[in-house]
C-alpha cells in the first residue's frame, strides 16, 4: 500500500527543515572560520583548517571526557605578557564528529608538578579516577592528581585570575607545560582575545605559586 500524498508532503517538509538547519550550521561554521582567519592575519598568527594531532598533546579536561578529537579553525601564535611572549592555540574542538567547544591553550614557562582542573559548580564532575577534589579556588573547585604538589600553587592571585575568566568558562585546567580553558562555540573574536589575556594571567599566577614552592624546597 502506497503512502498518501499527505504523508509525502510531511516527509518533504521535514527534509526541507533539516536541510535548512544544516545549511545554517554550515554557514555559521564558515563565518566562524573566516573571522578566525581574519583575526589571525591581523595579529601575525598562523591559521590551519584542521589539525588531527594537536589535541592529543593533552589528556585532562575535555580531552579525557570526550577524547582528543580534532582541532578545527586552529590559530597559533604568541600572546604578549610582562614576562615575555607565550605560545598559544585557539581552536574549535571536534569530538566524535561534533563541535563541542572553543579550546584555548597557553604555554607555561615551567612544567607543573601535577595536573589541576578548576571547575565551576555548574560543570560536570571529572570522570578521571586519577583526580581528587582538593578545595575551593575562588568560584571554582580544584580537582588534582597530587594534592601535596598542587596545594602551594592555589594562591589568592590564582583564585582571582581563575574568576576573571568568566562564568562562560566552566572548565579550566593545567597539565605539564600548558593551561587550557573551554569556551562556548558562540564566542566571538573579542571574547577569544579577552580569554587569551586572562588565561595568560592565570599562567603567570600558577608560575608564581610554583616559584614559591620551589624556593621552599631548595
PDB file of C-alpha atoms in Angstrom:
ATOM      1  CA  UNK A   1       0.000   0.000   0.000  1.00  0.00           C
ATOM      2  CA  UNK A   2       1.480   3.349  -1.104  1.00  0.00           C
ATOM      3  CA  UNK A   3       1.963   6.351   1.094  1.00  0.00           C
ATOM      4  CA  UNK A   4      -0.670   9.069   0.907  1.00  0.00           C
ATOM      5  CA  UNK A   5       0.104  12.484  -0.568  1.00  0.00           C
ATOM      6  CA  UNK A   6      -0.237  13.983   2.922  1.00  0.00           C
ATOM      7  CA  UNK A   7       2.481  11.715   4.299  1.00  0.00           C
ATOM      8  CA  UNK A   8       4.766  12.543   1.382  1.00  0.00           C
ATOM      9  CA  UNK A   9       4.138  16.243   1.987  1.00  0.00           C
ATOM     10  CA  UNK A  10       5.082  15.907   5.663  1.00  0.00           C
ATOM     11  CA  UNK A  11       8.256  14.000   4.735  1.00  0.00           C
ATOM     12  CA  UNK A  12       9.194  16.697   2.220  1.00  0.00           C
ATOM     13  CA  UNK A  13       8.642  19.474   4.762  1.00  0.00           C
ATOM     14  CA  UNK A  14      10.790  17.679   7.327  1.00  0.00           C
ATOM     15  CA  UNK A  15      13.540  17.175   4.745  1.00  0.00           C
ATOM     16  CA  UNK A  16      13.452  20.885   3.875  1.00  0.00           C
ATOM     17  CA  UNK A  17      13.670  21.864   7.537  1.00  0.00           C
ATOM     18  CA  UNK A  18      16.593  19.515   8.164  1.00  0.00           C
ATOM     19  CA  UNK A  19      18.345  20.888   5.083  1.00  0.00           C
ATOM     20  CA  UNK A  20      17.829  24.460   6.258  1.00  0.00           C
ATOM     21  CA  UNK A  21      19.272  23.660   9.684  1.00  0.00           C
ATOM     22  CA  UNK A  22      22.335  22.014   8.116  1.00  0.00           C
ATOM     23  CA  UNK A  23      22.875  24.937   5.770  1.00  0.00           C
ATOM     24  CA  UNK A  24      22.615  27.376   8.665  1.00  0.00           C
ATOM     25  CA  UNK A  25      25.127  25.351  10.677  1.00  0.00           C
ATOM     26  CA  UNK A  26      27.488  25.200   7.690  1.00  0.00           C
ATOM     27  CA  UNK A  27      27.211  28.938   7.097  1.00  0.00           C
ATOM     28  CA  UNK A  28      27.921  29.643  10.764  1.00  0.00           C
ATOM     29  CA  UNK A  29      30.964  27.373  10.690  1.00  0.00           C
ATOM     30  CA  UNK A  30      32.154  29.078   7.530  1.00  0.00           C
ATOM     31  CA  UNK A  31      31.662  32.517   9.016  1.00  0.00           C
ATOM     32  CA  UNK A  32      33.496  31.455  12.155  1.00  0.00           C
ATOM     33  CA  UNK A  33      36.446  30.194  10.090  1.00  0.00           C
ATOM     34  CA  UNK A  34      36.631  33.479   8.181  1.00  0.00           C
ATOM     35  CA  UNK A  35      36.531  35.501  11.408  1.00  0.00           C
ATOM     36  CA  UNK A  36      39.208  33.305  12.984  1.00  0.00           C
ATOM     37  CA  UNK A  37      41.399  33.566   9.869  1.00  0.00           C
ATOM     38  CA  UNK A  38      40.985  37.353   9.737  1.00  0.00           C
ATOM     39  CA  UNK A  39      41.795  37.636  13.452  1.00  0.00           C
ATOM     40  CA  UNK A  40      44.955  35.565  12.950  1.00  0.00           C
ATOM     41  CA  UNK A  41      46.086  37.614   9.946  1.00  0.00           C
ATOM     42  CA  UNK A  42      45.720  40.882  11.850  1.00  0.00           C
ATOM     43  CA  UNK A  43      47.968  39.595  14.631  1.00  0.00           C
ATOM     44  CA  UNK A  44      50.511  37.688  12.591  1.00  0.00           C
ATOM     45  CA  UNK A  45      49.266  34.306  13.808  1.00  0.00           C
ATOM     46  CA  UNK A  46      49.059  31.128  11.731  1.00  0.00           C
ATOM     47  CA  UNK A  47      45.744  29.608  10.631  1.00  0.00           C
ATOM     48  CA  UNK A  48      45.070  25.962   9.859  1.00  0.00           C
ATOM     49  CA  UNK A  49      41.741  24.479   8.805  1.00  0.00           C
ATOM     50  CA  UNK A  50      42.298  21.154  10.557  1.00  0.00           C
ATOM     51  CA  UNK A  51      44.845  19.531  12.849  1.00  0.00           C
ATOM     52  CA  UNK A  52      44.023  15.930  13.858  1.00  0.00           C
ATOM     53  CA  UNK A  53      47.089  15.587  16.102  1.00  0.00           C
ATOM     54  CA  UNK A  54      47.316  18.682  18.321  1.00  0.00           C
ATOM     55  CA  UNK A  55      44.561  17.800  20.851  1.00  0.00           C
ATOM     56  CA  UNK A  56      46.313  14.516  21.661  1.00  0.00           C
ATOM     57  CA  UNK A  57      49.073  16.604  23.281  1.00  0.00           C
ATOM     58  CA  UNK A  58      46.835  16.845  26.363  1.00  0.00           C
ATOM     59  CA  UNK A  59      44.968  14.241  28.401  1.00  0.00           C
ATOM     60  CA  UNK A  60      42.909  16.031  31.083  1.00  0.00           C
ATOM     61  CA  UNK A  61      39.788  18.214  30.964  1.00  0.00           C
ATOM     62  CA  UNK A  62      37.601  17.798  27.898  1.00  0.00           C
ATOM     63  CA  UNK A  63      40.299  15.630  26.291  1.00  0.00           C
ATOM     64  CA  UNK A  64      39.706  12.936  28.904  1.00  0.00           C
ATOM     65  CA  UNK A  65      35.933  13.354  28.820  1.00  0.00           C
ATOM     66  CA  UNK A  66      35.383  13.086  25.076  1.00  0.00           C
ATOM     67  CA  UNK A  67      38.682  12.010  23.550  1.00  0.00           C
ATOM     68  CA  UNK A  68      41.369  14.048  21.745  1.00  0.00           C
ATOM     69  CA  UNK A  69      39.213  14.624  18.696  1.00  0.00           C
ATOM     70  CA  UNK A  70      40.264  17.138  16.040  1.00  0.00           C
ATOM     71  CA  UNK A  71      41.233  20.816  16.107  1.00  0.00           C
ATOM     72  CA  UNK A  72      39.232  22.892  13.599  1.00  0.00           C
ATOM     73  CA  UNK A  73      39.865  26.505  12.591  1.00  0.00           C
ATOM     74  CA  UNK A  74      43.137  26.435  14.518  1.00  0.00           C
ATOM     75  CA  UNK A  75      45.126  29.608  15.101  1.00  0.00           C
ATOM     76  CA  UNK A  76      48.500  29.720  16.826  1.00  0.00           C
ATOM     77  CA  UNK A  77      50.905  32.443  17.840  1.00  0.00           C
ATOM     78  CA  UNK A  78      52.404  34.363  20.732  1.00  0.00           C
ATOM     79  CA  UNK A  79      50.489  36.162  23.480  1.00  0.00           C
ATOM     80  CA  UNK A  80      52.454  39.161  24.805  1.00  0.00           C
ATOM     81  CA  UNK A  81      52.847  39.300  28.596  1.00  0.00           C
ATOM     82  CA  UNK A  82      55.060  41.288  31.018  1.00  0.00           C
ATOM     83  CA  UNK A  83      57.200  38.144  31.367  1.00  0.00           C
ATOM     84  CA  UNK A  84      57.644  37.776  27.617  1.00  0.00           C
ATOM     85  CA  UNK A  85      55.609  36.148  24.836  1.00  0.00           C
ATOM     86  CA  UNK A  86      53.787  32.869  25.438  1.00  0.00           C
ATOM     87  CA  UNK A  87      52.842  30.324  22.790  1.00  0.00           C
ATOM     88  CA  UNK A  88      49.076  29.888  22.461  1.00  0.00           C
ATOM     89  CA  UNK A  89      46.485  27.945  20.490  1.00  0.00           C
ATOM     90  CA  UNK A  90      42.797  28.591  19.841  1.00  0.00           C
ATOM     91  CA  UNK A  91      40.612  26.066  18.031  1.00  0.00           C
ATOM     92  CA  UNK A  92      37.131  24.653  17.697  1.00  0.00           C
ATOM     93  CA  UNK A  93      37.266  21.266  19.377  1.00  0.00           C
ATOM     94  CA  UNK A  94      35.547  18.474  17.478  1.00  0.00           C
ATOM     95  CA  UNK A  95      34.856  15.245  19.353  1.00  0.00           C
ATOM     96  CA  UNK A  96      33.038  12.227  17.941  1.00  0.00           C
ATOM     97  CA  UNK A  97      32.281  14.212  14.798  1.00  0.00           C
ATOM     98  CA  UNK A  98      30.648  17.113  16.668  1.00  0.00           C
ATOM     99  CA  UNK A  99      31.997  20.533  17.594  1.00  0.00           C
ATOM    100  CA  UNK A 100      31.824  20.795  21.379  1.00  0.00           C
ATOM    101  CA  UNK A 101      33.648  23.966  22.461  1.00  0.00           C
ATOM    102  CA  UNK A 102      36.299  26.539  21.725  1.00  0.00           C
ATOM    103  CA  UNK A 103      39.520  25.406  23.365  1.00  0.00           C
ATOM    104  CA  UNK A 104      42.217  27.931  24.306  1.00  0.00           C
ATOM    105  CA  UNK A 105      45.696  26.854  25.404  1.00  0.00           C
ATOM    106  CA  UNK A 106      48.590  28.981  26.706  1.00  0.00           C
ATOM    107  CA  UNK A 107      52.063  27.641  27.386  1.00  0.00           C
ATOM    108  CA  UNK A 108      53.770  27.836  30.766  1.00  0.00           C
ATOM    109  CA  UNK A 109      57.415  28.701  31.212  1.00  0.00           C
ATOM    110  CA  UNK A 110      57.878  25.868  33.718  1.00  0.00           C
ATOM    111  CA  UNK A 111      56.131  22.480  33.841  1.00  0.00           C
ATOM    112  CA  UNK A 112      53.619  21.818  36.582  1.00  0.00           C
ATOM    113  CA  UNK A 113      54.365  19.136  39.200  1.00  0.00           C
ATOM    114  CA  UNK A 114      50.868  17.662  38.770  1.00  0.00           C
ATOM    115  CA  UNK A 115      47.585  18.223  36.960  1.00  0.00           C
ATOM    116  CA  UNK A 116      44.886  20.554  38.263  1.00  0.00           C
ATOM    117  CA  UNK A 117      41.349  21.138  36.998  1.00  0.00           C
ATOM    118  CA  UNK A 118      39.243  24.081  38.166  1.00  0.00           C
ATOM    119  CA  UNK A 119      35.545  23.576  37.554  1.00  0.00           C
ATOM    120  CA  UNK A 120      32.552  25.812  38.180  1.00  0.00           C
ATOM    121  CA  UNK A 121      29.783  24.220  40.281  1.00  0.00           C
ATOM    122  CA  UNK A 122      27.697  24.034  37.082  1.00  0.00           C
ATOM    123  CA  UNK A 123      30.308  21.883  35.320  1.00  0.00           C
ATOM    124  CA  UNK A 124      30.087  18.078  35.432  1.00  0.00           C
ATOM    125  CA  UNK A 125      32.373  16.304  37.865  1.00  0.00           C
ATOM    126  CA  UNK A 126      35.539  14.834  36.335  1.00  0.00           C
ATOM    127  CA  UNK A 127      35.318  11.153  35.454  1.00  0.00           C
ATOM    128  CA  UNK A 128      39.069  10.662  35.814  1.00  0.00           C
ATOM    129  CA  UNK A 129      39.878   8.309  38.687  1.00  0.00           C
ATOM    130  CA  UNK A 130      43.266   9.976  38.999  1.00  0.00           C
ATOM    131  CA  UNK A 131      41.788  13.321  40.087  1.00  0.00           C
ATOM    132  CA  UNK A 132      40.584  14.083  43.602  1.00  0.00           C
ATOM    133  CA  UNK A 133      38.672  17.058  44.965  1.00  0.00           C
ATOM    134  CA  UNK A 134      41.078  19.287  46.889  1.00  0.00           C
ATOM    135  CA  UNK A 135      39.481  22.621  47.816  1.00  0.00           C
ATOM    136  CA  UNK A 136      37.551  25.631  46.514  1.00  0.00           C
ATOM    137  CA  UNK A 137      39.555  28.137  44.466  1.00  0.00           C
ATOM    138  CA  UNK A 138      37.533  31.313  44.135  1.00  0.00           C
ATOM    139  CA  UNK A 139      34.248  30.369  42.494  1.00  0.00           C
ATOM    140  CA  UNK A 140      35.618  27.032  41.306  1.00  0.00           C
ATOM    141  CA  UNK A 141      36.529  23.666  42.783  1.00  0.00           C
ATOM    142  CA  UNK A 142      40.001  22.220  42.333  1.00  0.00           C
ATOM    143  CA  UNK A 143      40.453  18.589  41.317  1.00  0.00           C
ATOM    144  CA  UNK A 144      44.094  17.482  41.341  1.00  0.00           C
ATOM    145  CA  UNK A 145      46.292  14.490  40.640  1.00  0.00           C
ATOM    146  CA  UNK A 146      48.633  15.228  43.567  1.00  0.00           C
ATOM    147  CA  UNK A 147      47.311  17.300  46.467  1.00  0.00           C
ATOM    148  CA  UNK A 148      50.658  17.914  48.143  1.00  0.00           C
ATOM    149  CA  UNK A 149      52.243  19.138  44.911  1.00  0.00           C
ATOM    150  CA  UNK A 150      49.361  21.389  43.822  1.00  0.00           C
ATOM    151  CA  UNK A 151      48.185  22.918  47.104  1.00  0.00           C
ATOM    152  CA  UNK A 152      51.005  25.537  47.279  1.00  0.00           C
ATOM    153  CA  UNK A 153      50.042  26.747  43.781  1.00  0.00           C
ATOM    154  CA  UNK A 154      46.450  27.587  44.755  1.00  0.00           C
ATOM    155  CA  UNK A 155      47.120  31.153  45.852  1.00  0.00           C
ATOM    156  CA  UNK A 156      44.717  34.106  46.201  1.00  0.00           C
ATOM    157  CA  UNK A 157      46.171  35.525  42.976  1.00  0.00           C
ATOM    158  CA  UNK A 158      45.363  32.281  41.202  1.00  0.00           C
ATOM    159  CA  UNK A 159      41.773  32.362  42.511  1.00  0.00           C
ATOM    160  CA  UNK A 160      41.357  35.938  41.259  1.00  0.00           C
ATOM    161  CA  UNK A 161      42.787  35.017  37.857  1.00  0.00           C
ATOM    162  CA  UNK A 162      40.501  31.991  37.590  1.00  0.00           C
ATOM    163  CA  UNK A 163      37.405  34.037  38.484  1.00  0.00           C
ATOM    164  CA  UNK A 164      38.340  36.656  35.871  1.00  0.00           C
ATOM    165  CA  UNK A 165      37.901  34.083  33.103  1.00  0.00           C
ATOM    166  CA  UNK A 166      34.134  34.357  33.482  1.00  0.00           C
ATOM    167  CA  UNK A 167      31.127  32.146  34.041  1.00  0.00           C
ATOM    168  CA  UNK A 168      31.047  31.007  30.414  1.00  0.00           C
ATOM    169  CA  UNK A 169      34.299  29.122  31.044  1.00  0.00           C
ATOM    170  CA  UNK A 170      33.099  26.119  33.016  1.00  0.00           C
ATOM    171  CA  UNK A 171      36.352  24.202  32.869  1.00  0.00           C
ATOM    172  CA  UNK A 172      39.925  25.406  33.284  1.00  0.00           C
ATOM    173  CA  UNK A 173      42.894  23.149  33.727  1.00  0.00           C
ATOM    174  CA  UNK A 174      46.688  22.892  33.773  1.00  0.00           C
ATOM    175  CA  UNK A 175      48.926  19.973  32.907  1.00  0.00           C
ATOM    176  CA  UNK A 176      52.623  19.685  32.152  1.00  0.00           C
ATOM    177  CA  UNK A 177      53.581  22.982  30.450  1.00  0.00           C
ATOM    178  CA  UNK A 178      50.100  24.205  29.471  1.00  0.00           C
ATOM    179  CA  UNK A 179      46.963  25.804  30.840  1.00  0.00           C
ATOM    180  CA  UNK A 180      43.711  25.361  28.937  1.00  0.00           C
ATOM    181  CA  UNK A 181      40.162  26.673  29.083  1.00  0.00           C
ATOM    182  CA  UNK A 182      36.919  25.831  27.329  1.00  0.00           C
ATOM    183  CA  UNK A 183      34.514  28.447  25.992  1.00  0.00           C
ATOM    184  CA  UNK A 184      31.196  28.248  24.139  1.00  0.00           C
ATOM    185  CA  UNK A 185      31.246  27.813  20.366  1.00  0.00           C
ATOM    186  CA  UNK A 186      29.439  31.145  20.111  1.00  0.00           C
ATOM    187  CA  UNK A 187      32.480  33.013  21.498  1.00  0.00           C
ATOM    188  CA  UNK A 188      33.394  35.860  19.129  1.00  0.00           C
ATOM    189  CA  UNK A 189      36.827  37.278  18.329  1.00  0.00           C
ATOM    190  CA  UNK A 190      36.643  39.848  21.128  1.00  0.00           C
ATOM    191  CA  UNK A 191      35.805  37.154  23.657  1.00  0.00           C
ATOM    192  CA  UNK A 192      38.686  34.996  22.465  1.00  0.00           C
ATOM    193  CA  UNK A 193      41.045  37.967  22.751  1.00  0.00           C
ATOM    194  CA  UNK A 194      39.967  38.575  26.355  1.00  0.00           C
ATOM    195  CA  UNK A 195      40.199  34.886  27.147  1.00  0.00           C
ATOM    196  CA  UNK A 196      43.777  34.689  25.872  1.00  0.00           C
ATOM    197  CA  UNK A 197      44.798  37.618  28.068  1.00  0.00           C
ATOM    198  CA  UNK A 198      43.037  36.202  31.140  1.00  0.00           C
ATOM    199  CA  UNK A 199      44.490  32.732  30.574  1.00  0.00           C
ATOM    200  CA  UNK A 200      47.978  34.238  30.287  1.00  0.00           C
ATOM    201  CA  UNK A 201      47.446  35.919  33.668  1.00  0.00           C
ATOM    202  CA  UNK A 202      46.285  32.583  35.079  1.00  0.00           C
ATOM    203  CA  UNK A 203      49.500  31.009  33.768  1.00  0.00           C
ATOM    204  CA  UNK A 204      51.568  33.733  35.433  1.00  0.00           C
ATOM    205  CA  UNK A 205      49.747  33.193  38.735  1.00  0.00           C
ATOM    206  CA  UNK A 206      50.440  29.453  38.557  1.00  0.00           C
ATOM    207  CA  UNK A 207      54.109  30.094  37.884  1.00  0.00           C
ATOM    208  CA  UNK A 208      54.319  32.494  40.826  1.00  0.00           C
ATOM    209  CA  UNK A 209      52.983  29.773  43.128  1.00  0.00           C
ATOM    210  CA  UNK A 210      55.346  27.269  41.527  1.00  0.00           C
ATOM    211  CA  UNK A 211      58.305  29.570  42.183  1.00  0.00           C
ATOM    212  CA  UNK A 212      57.381  29.885  45.857  1.00  0.00           C
ATOM    213  CA  UNK A 213      57.067  26.114  46.114  1.00  0.00           C
ATOM    214  CA  UNK A 214      60.479  25.526  44.544  1.00  0.00           C
ATOM    215  CA  UNK A 215      62.170  28.070  46.813  1.00  0.00           C
ATOM    216  CA  UNK A 216      60.734  26.352  49.879  1.00  0.00           C
ATOM    217  CA  UNK A 217      62.039  23.006  48.686  1.00  0.00           C
ATOM    218  CA  UNK A 218      65.544  24.296  47.928  1.00  0.00           C
TER     219      UNK A 218
END
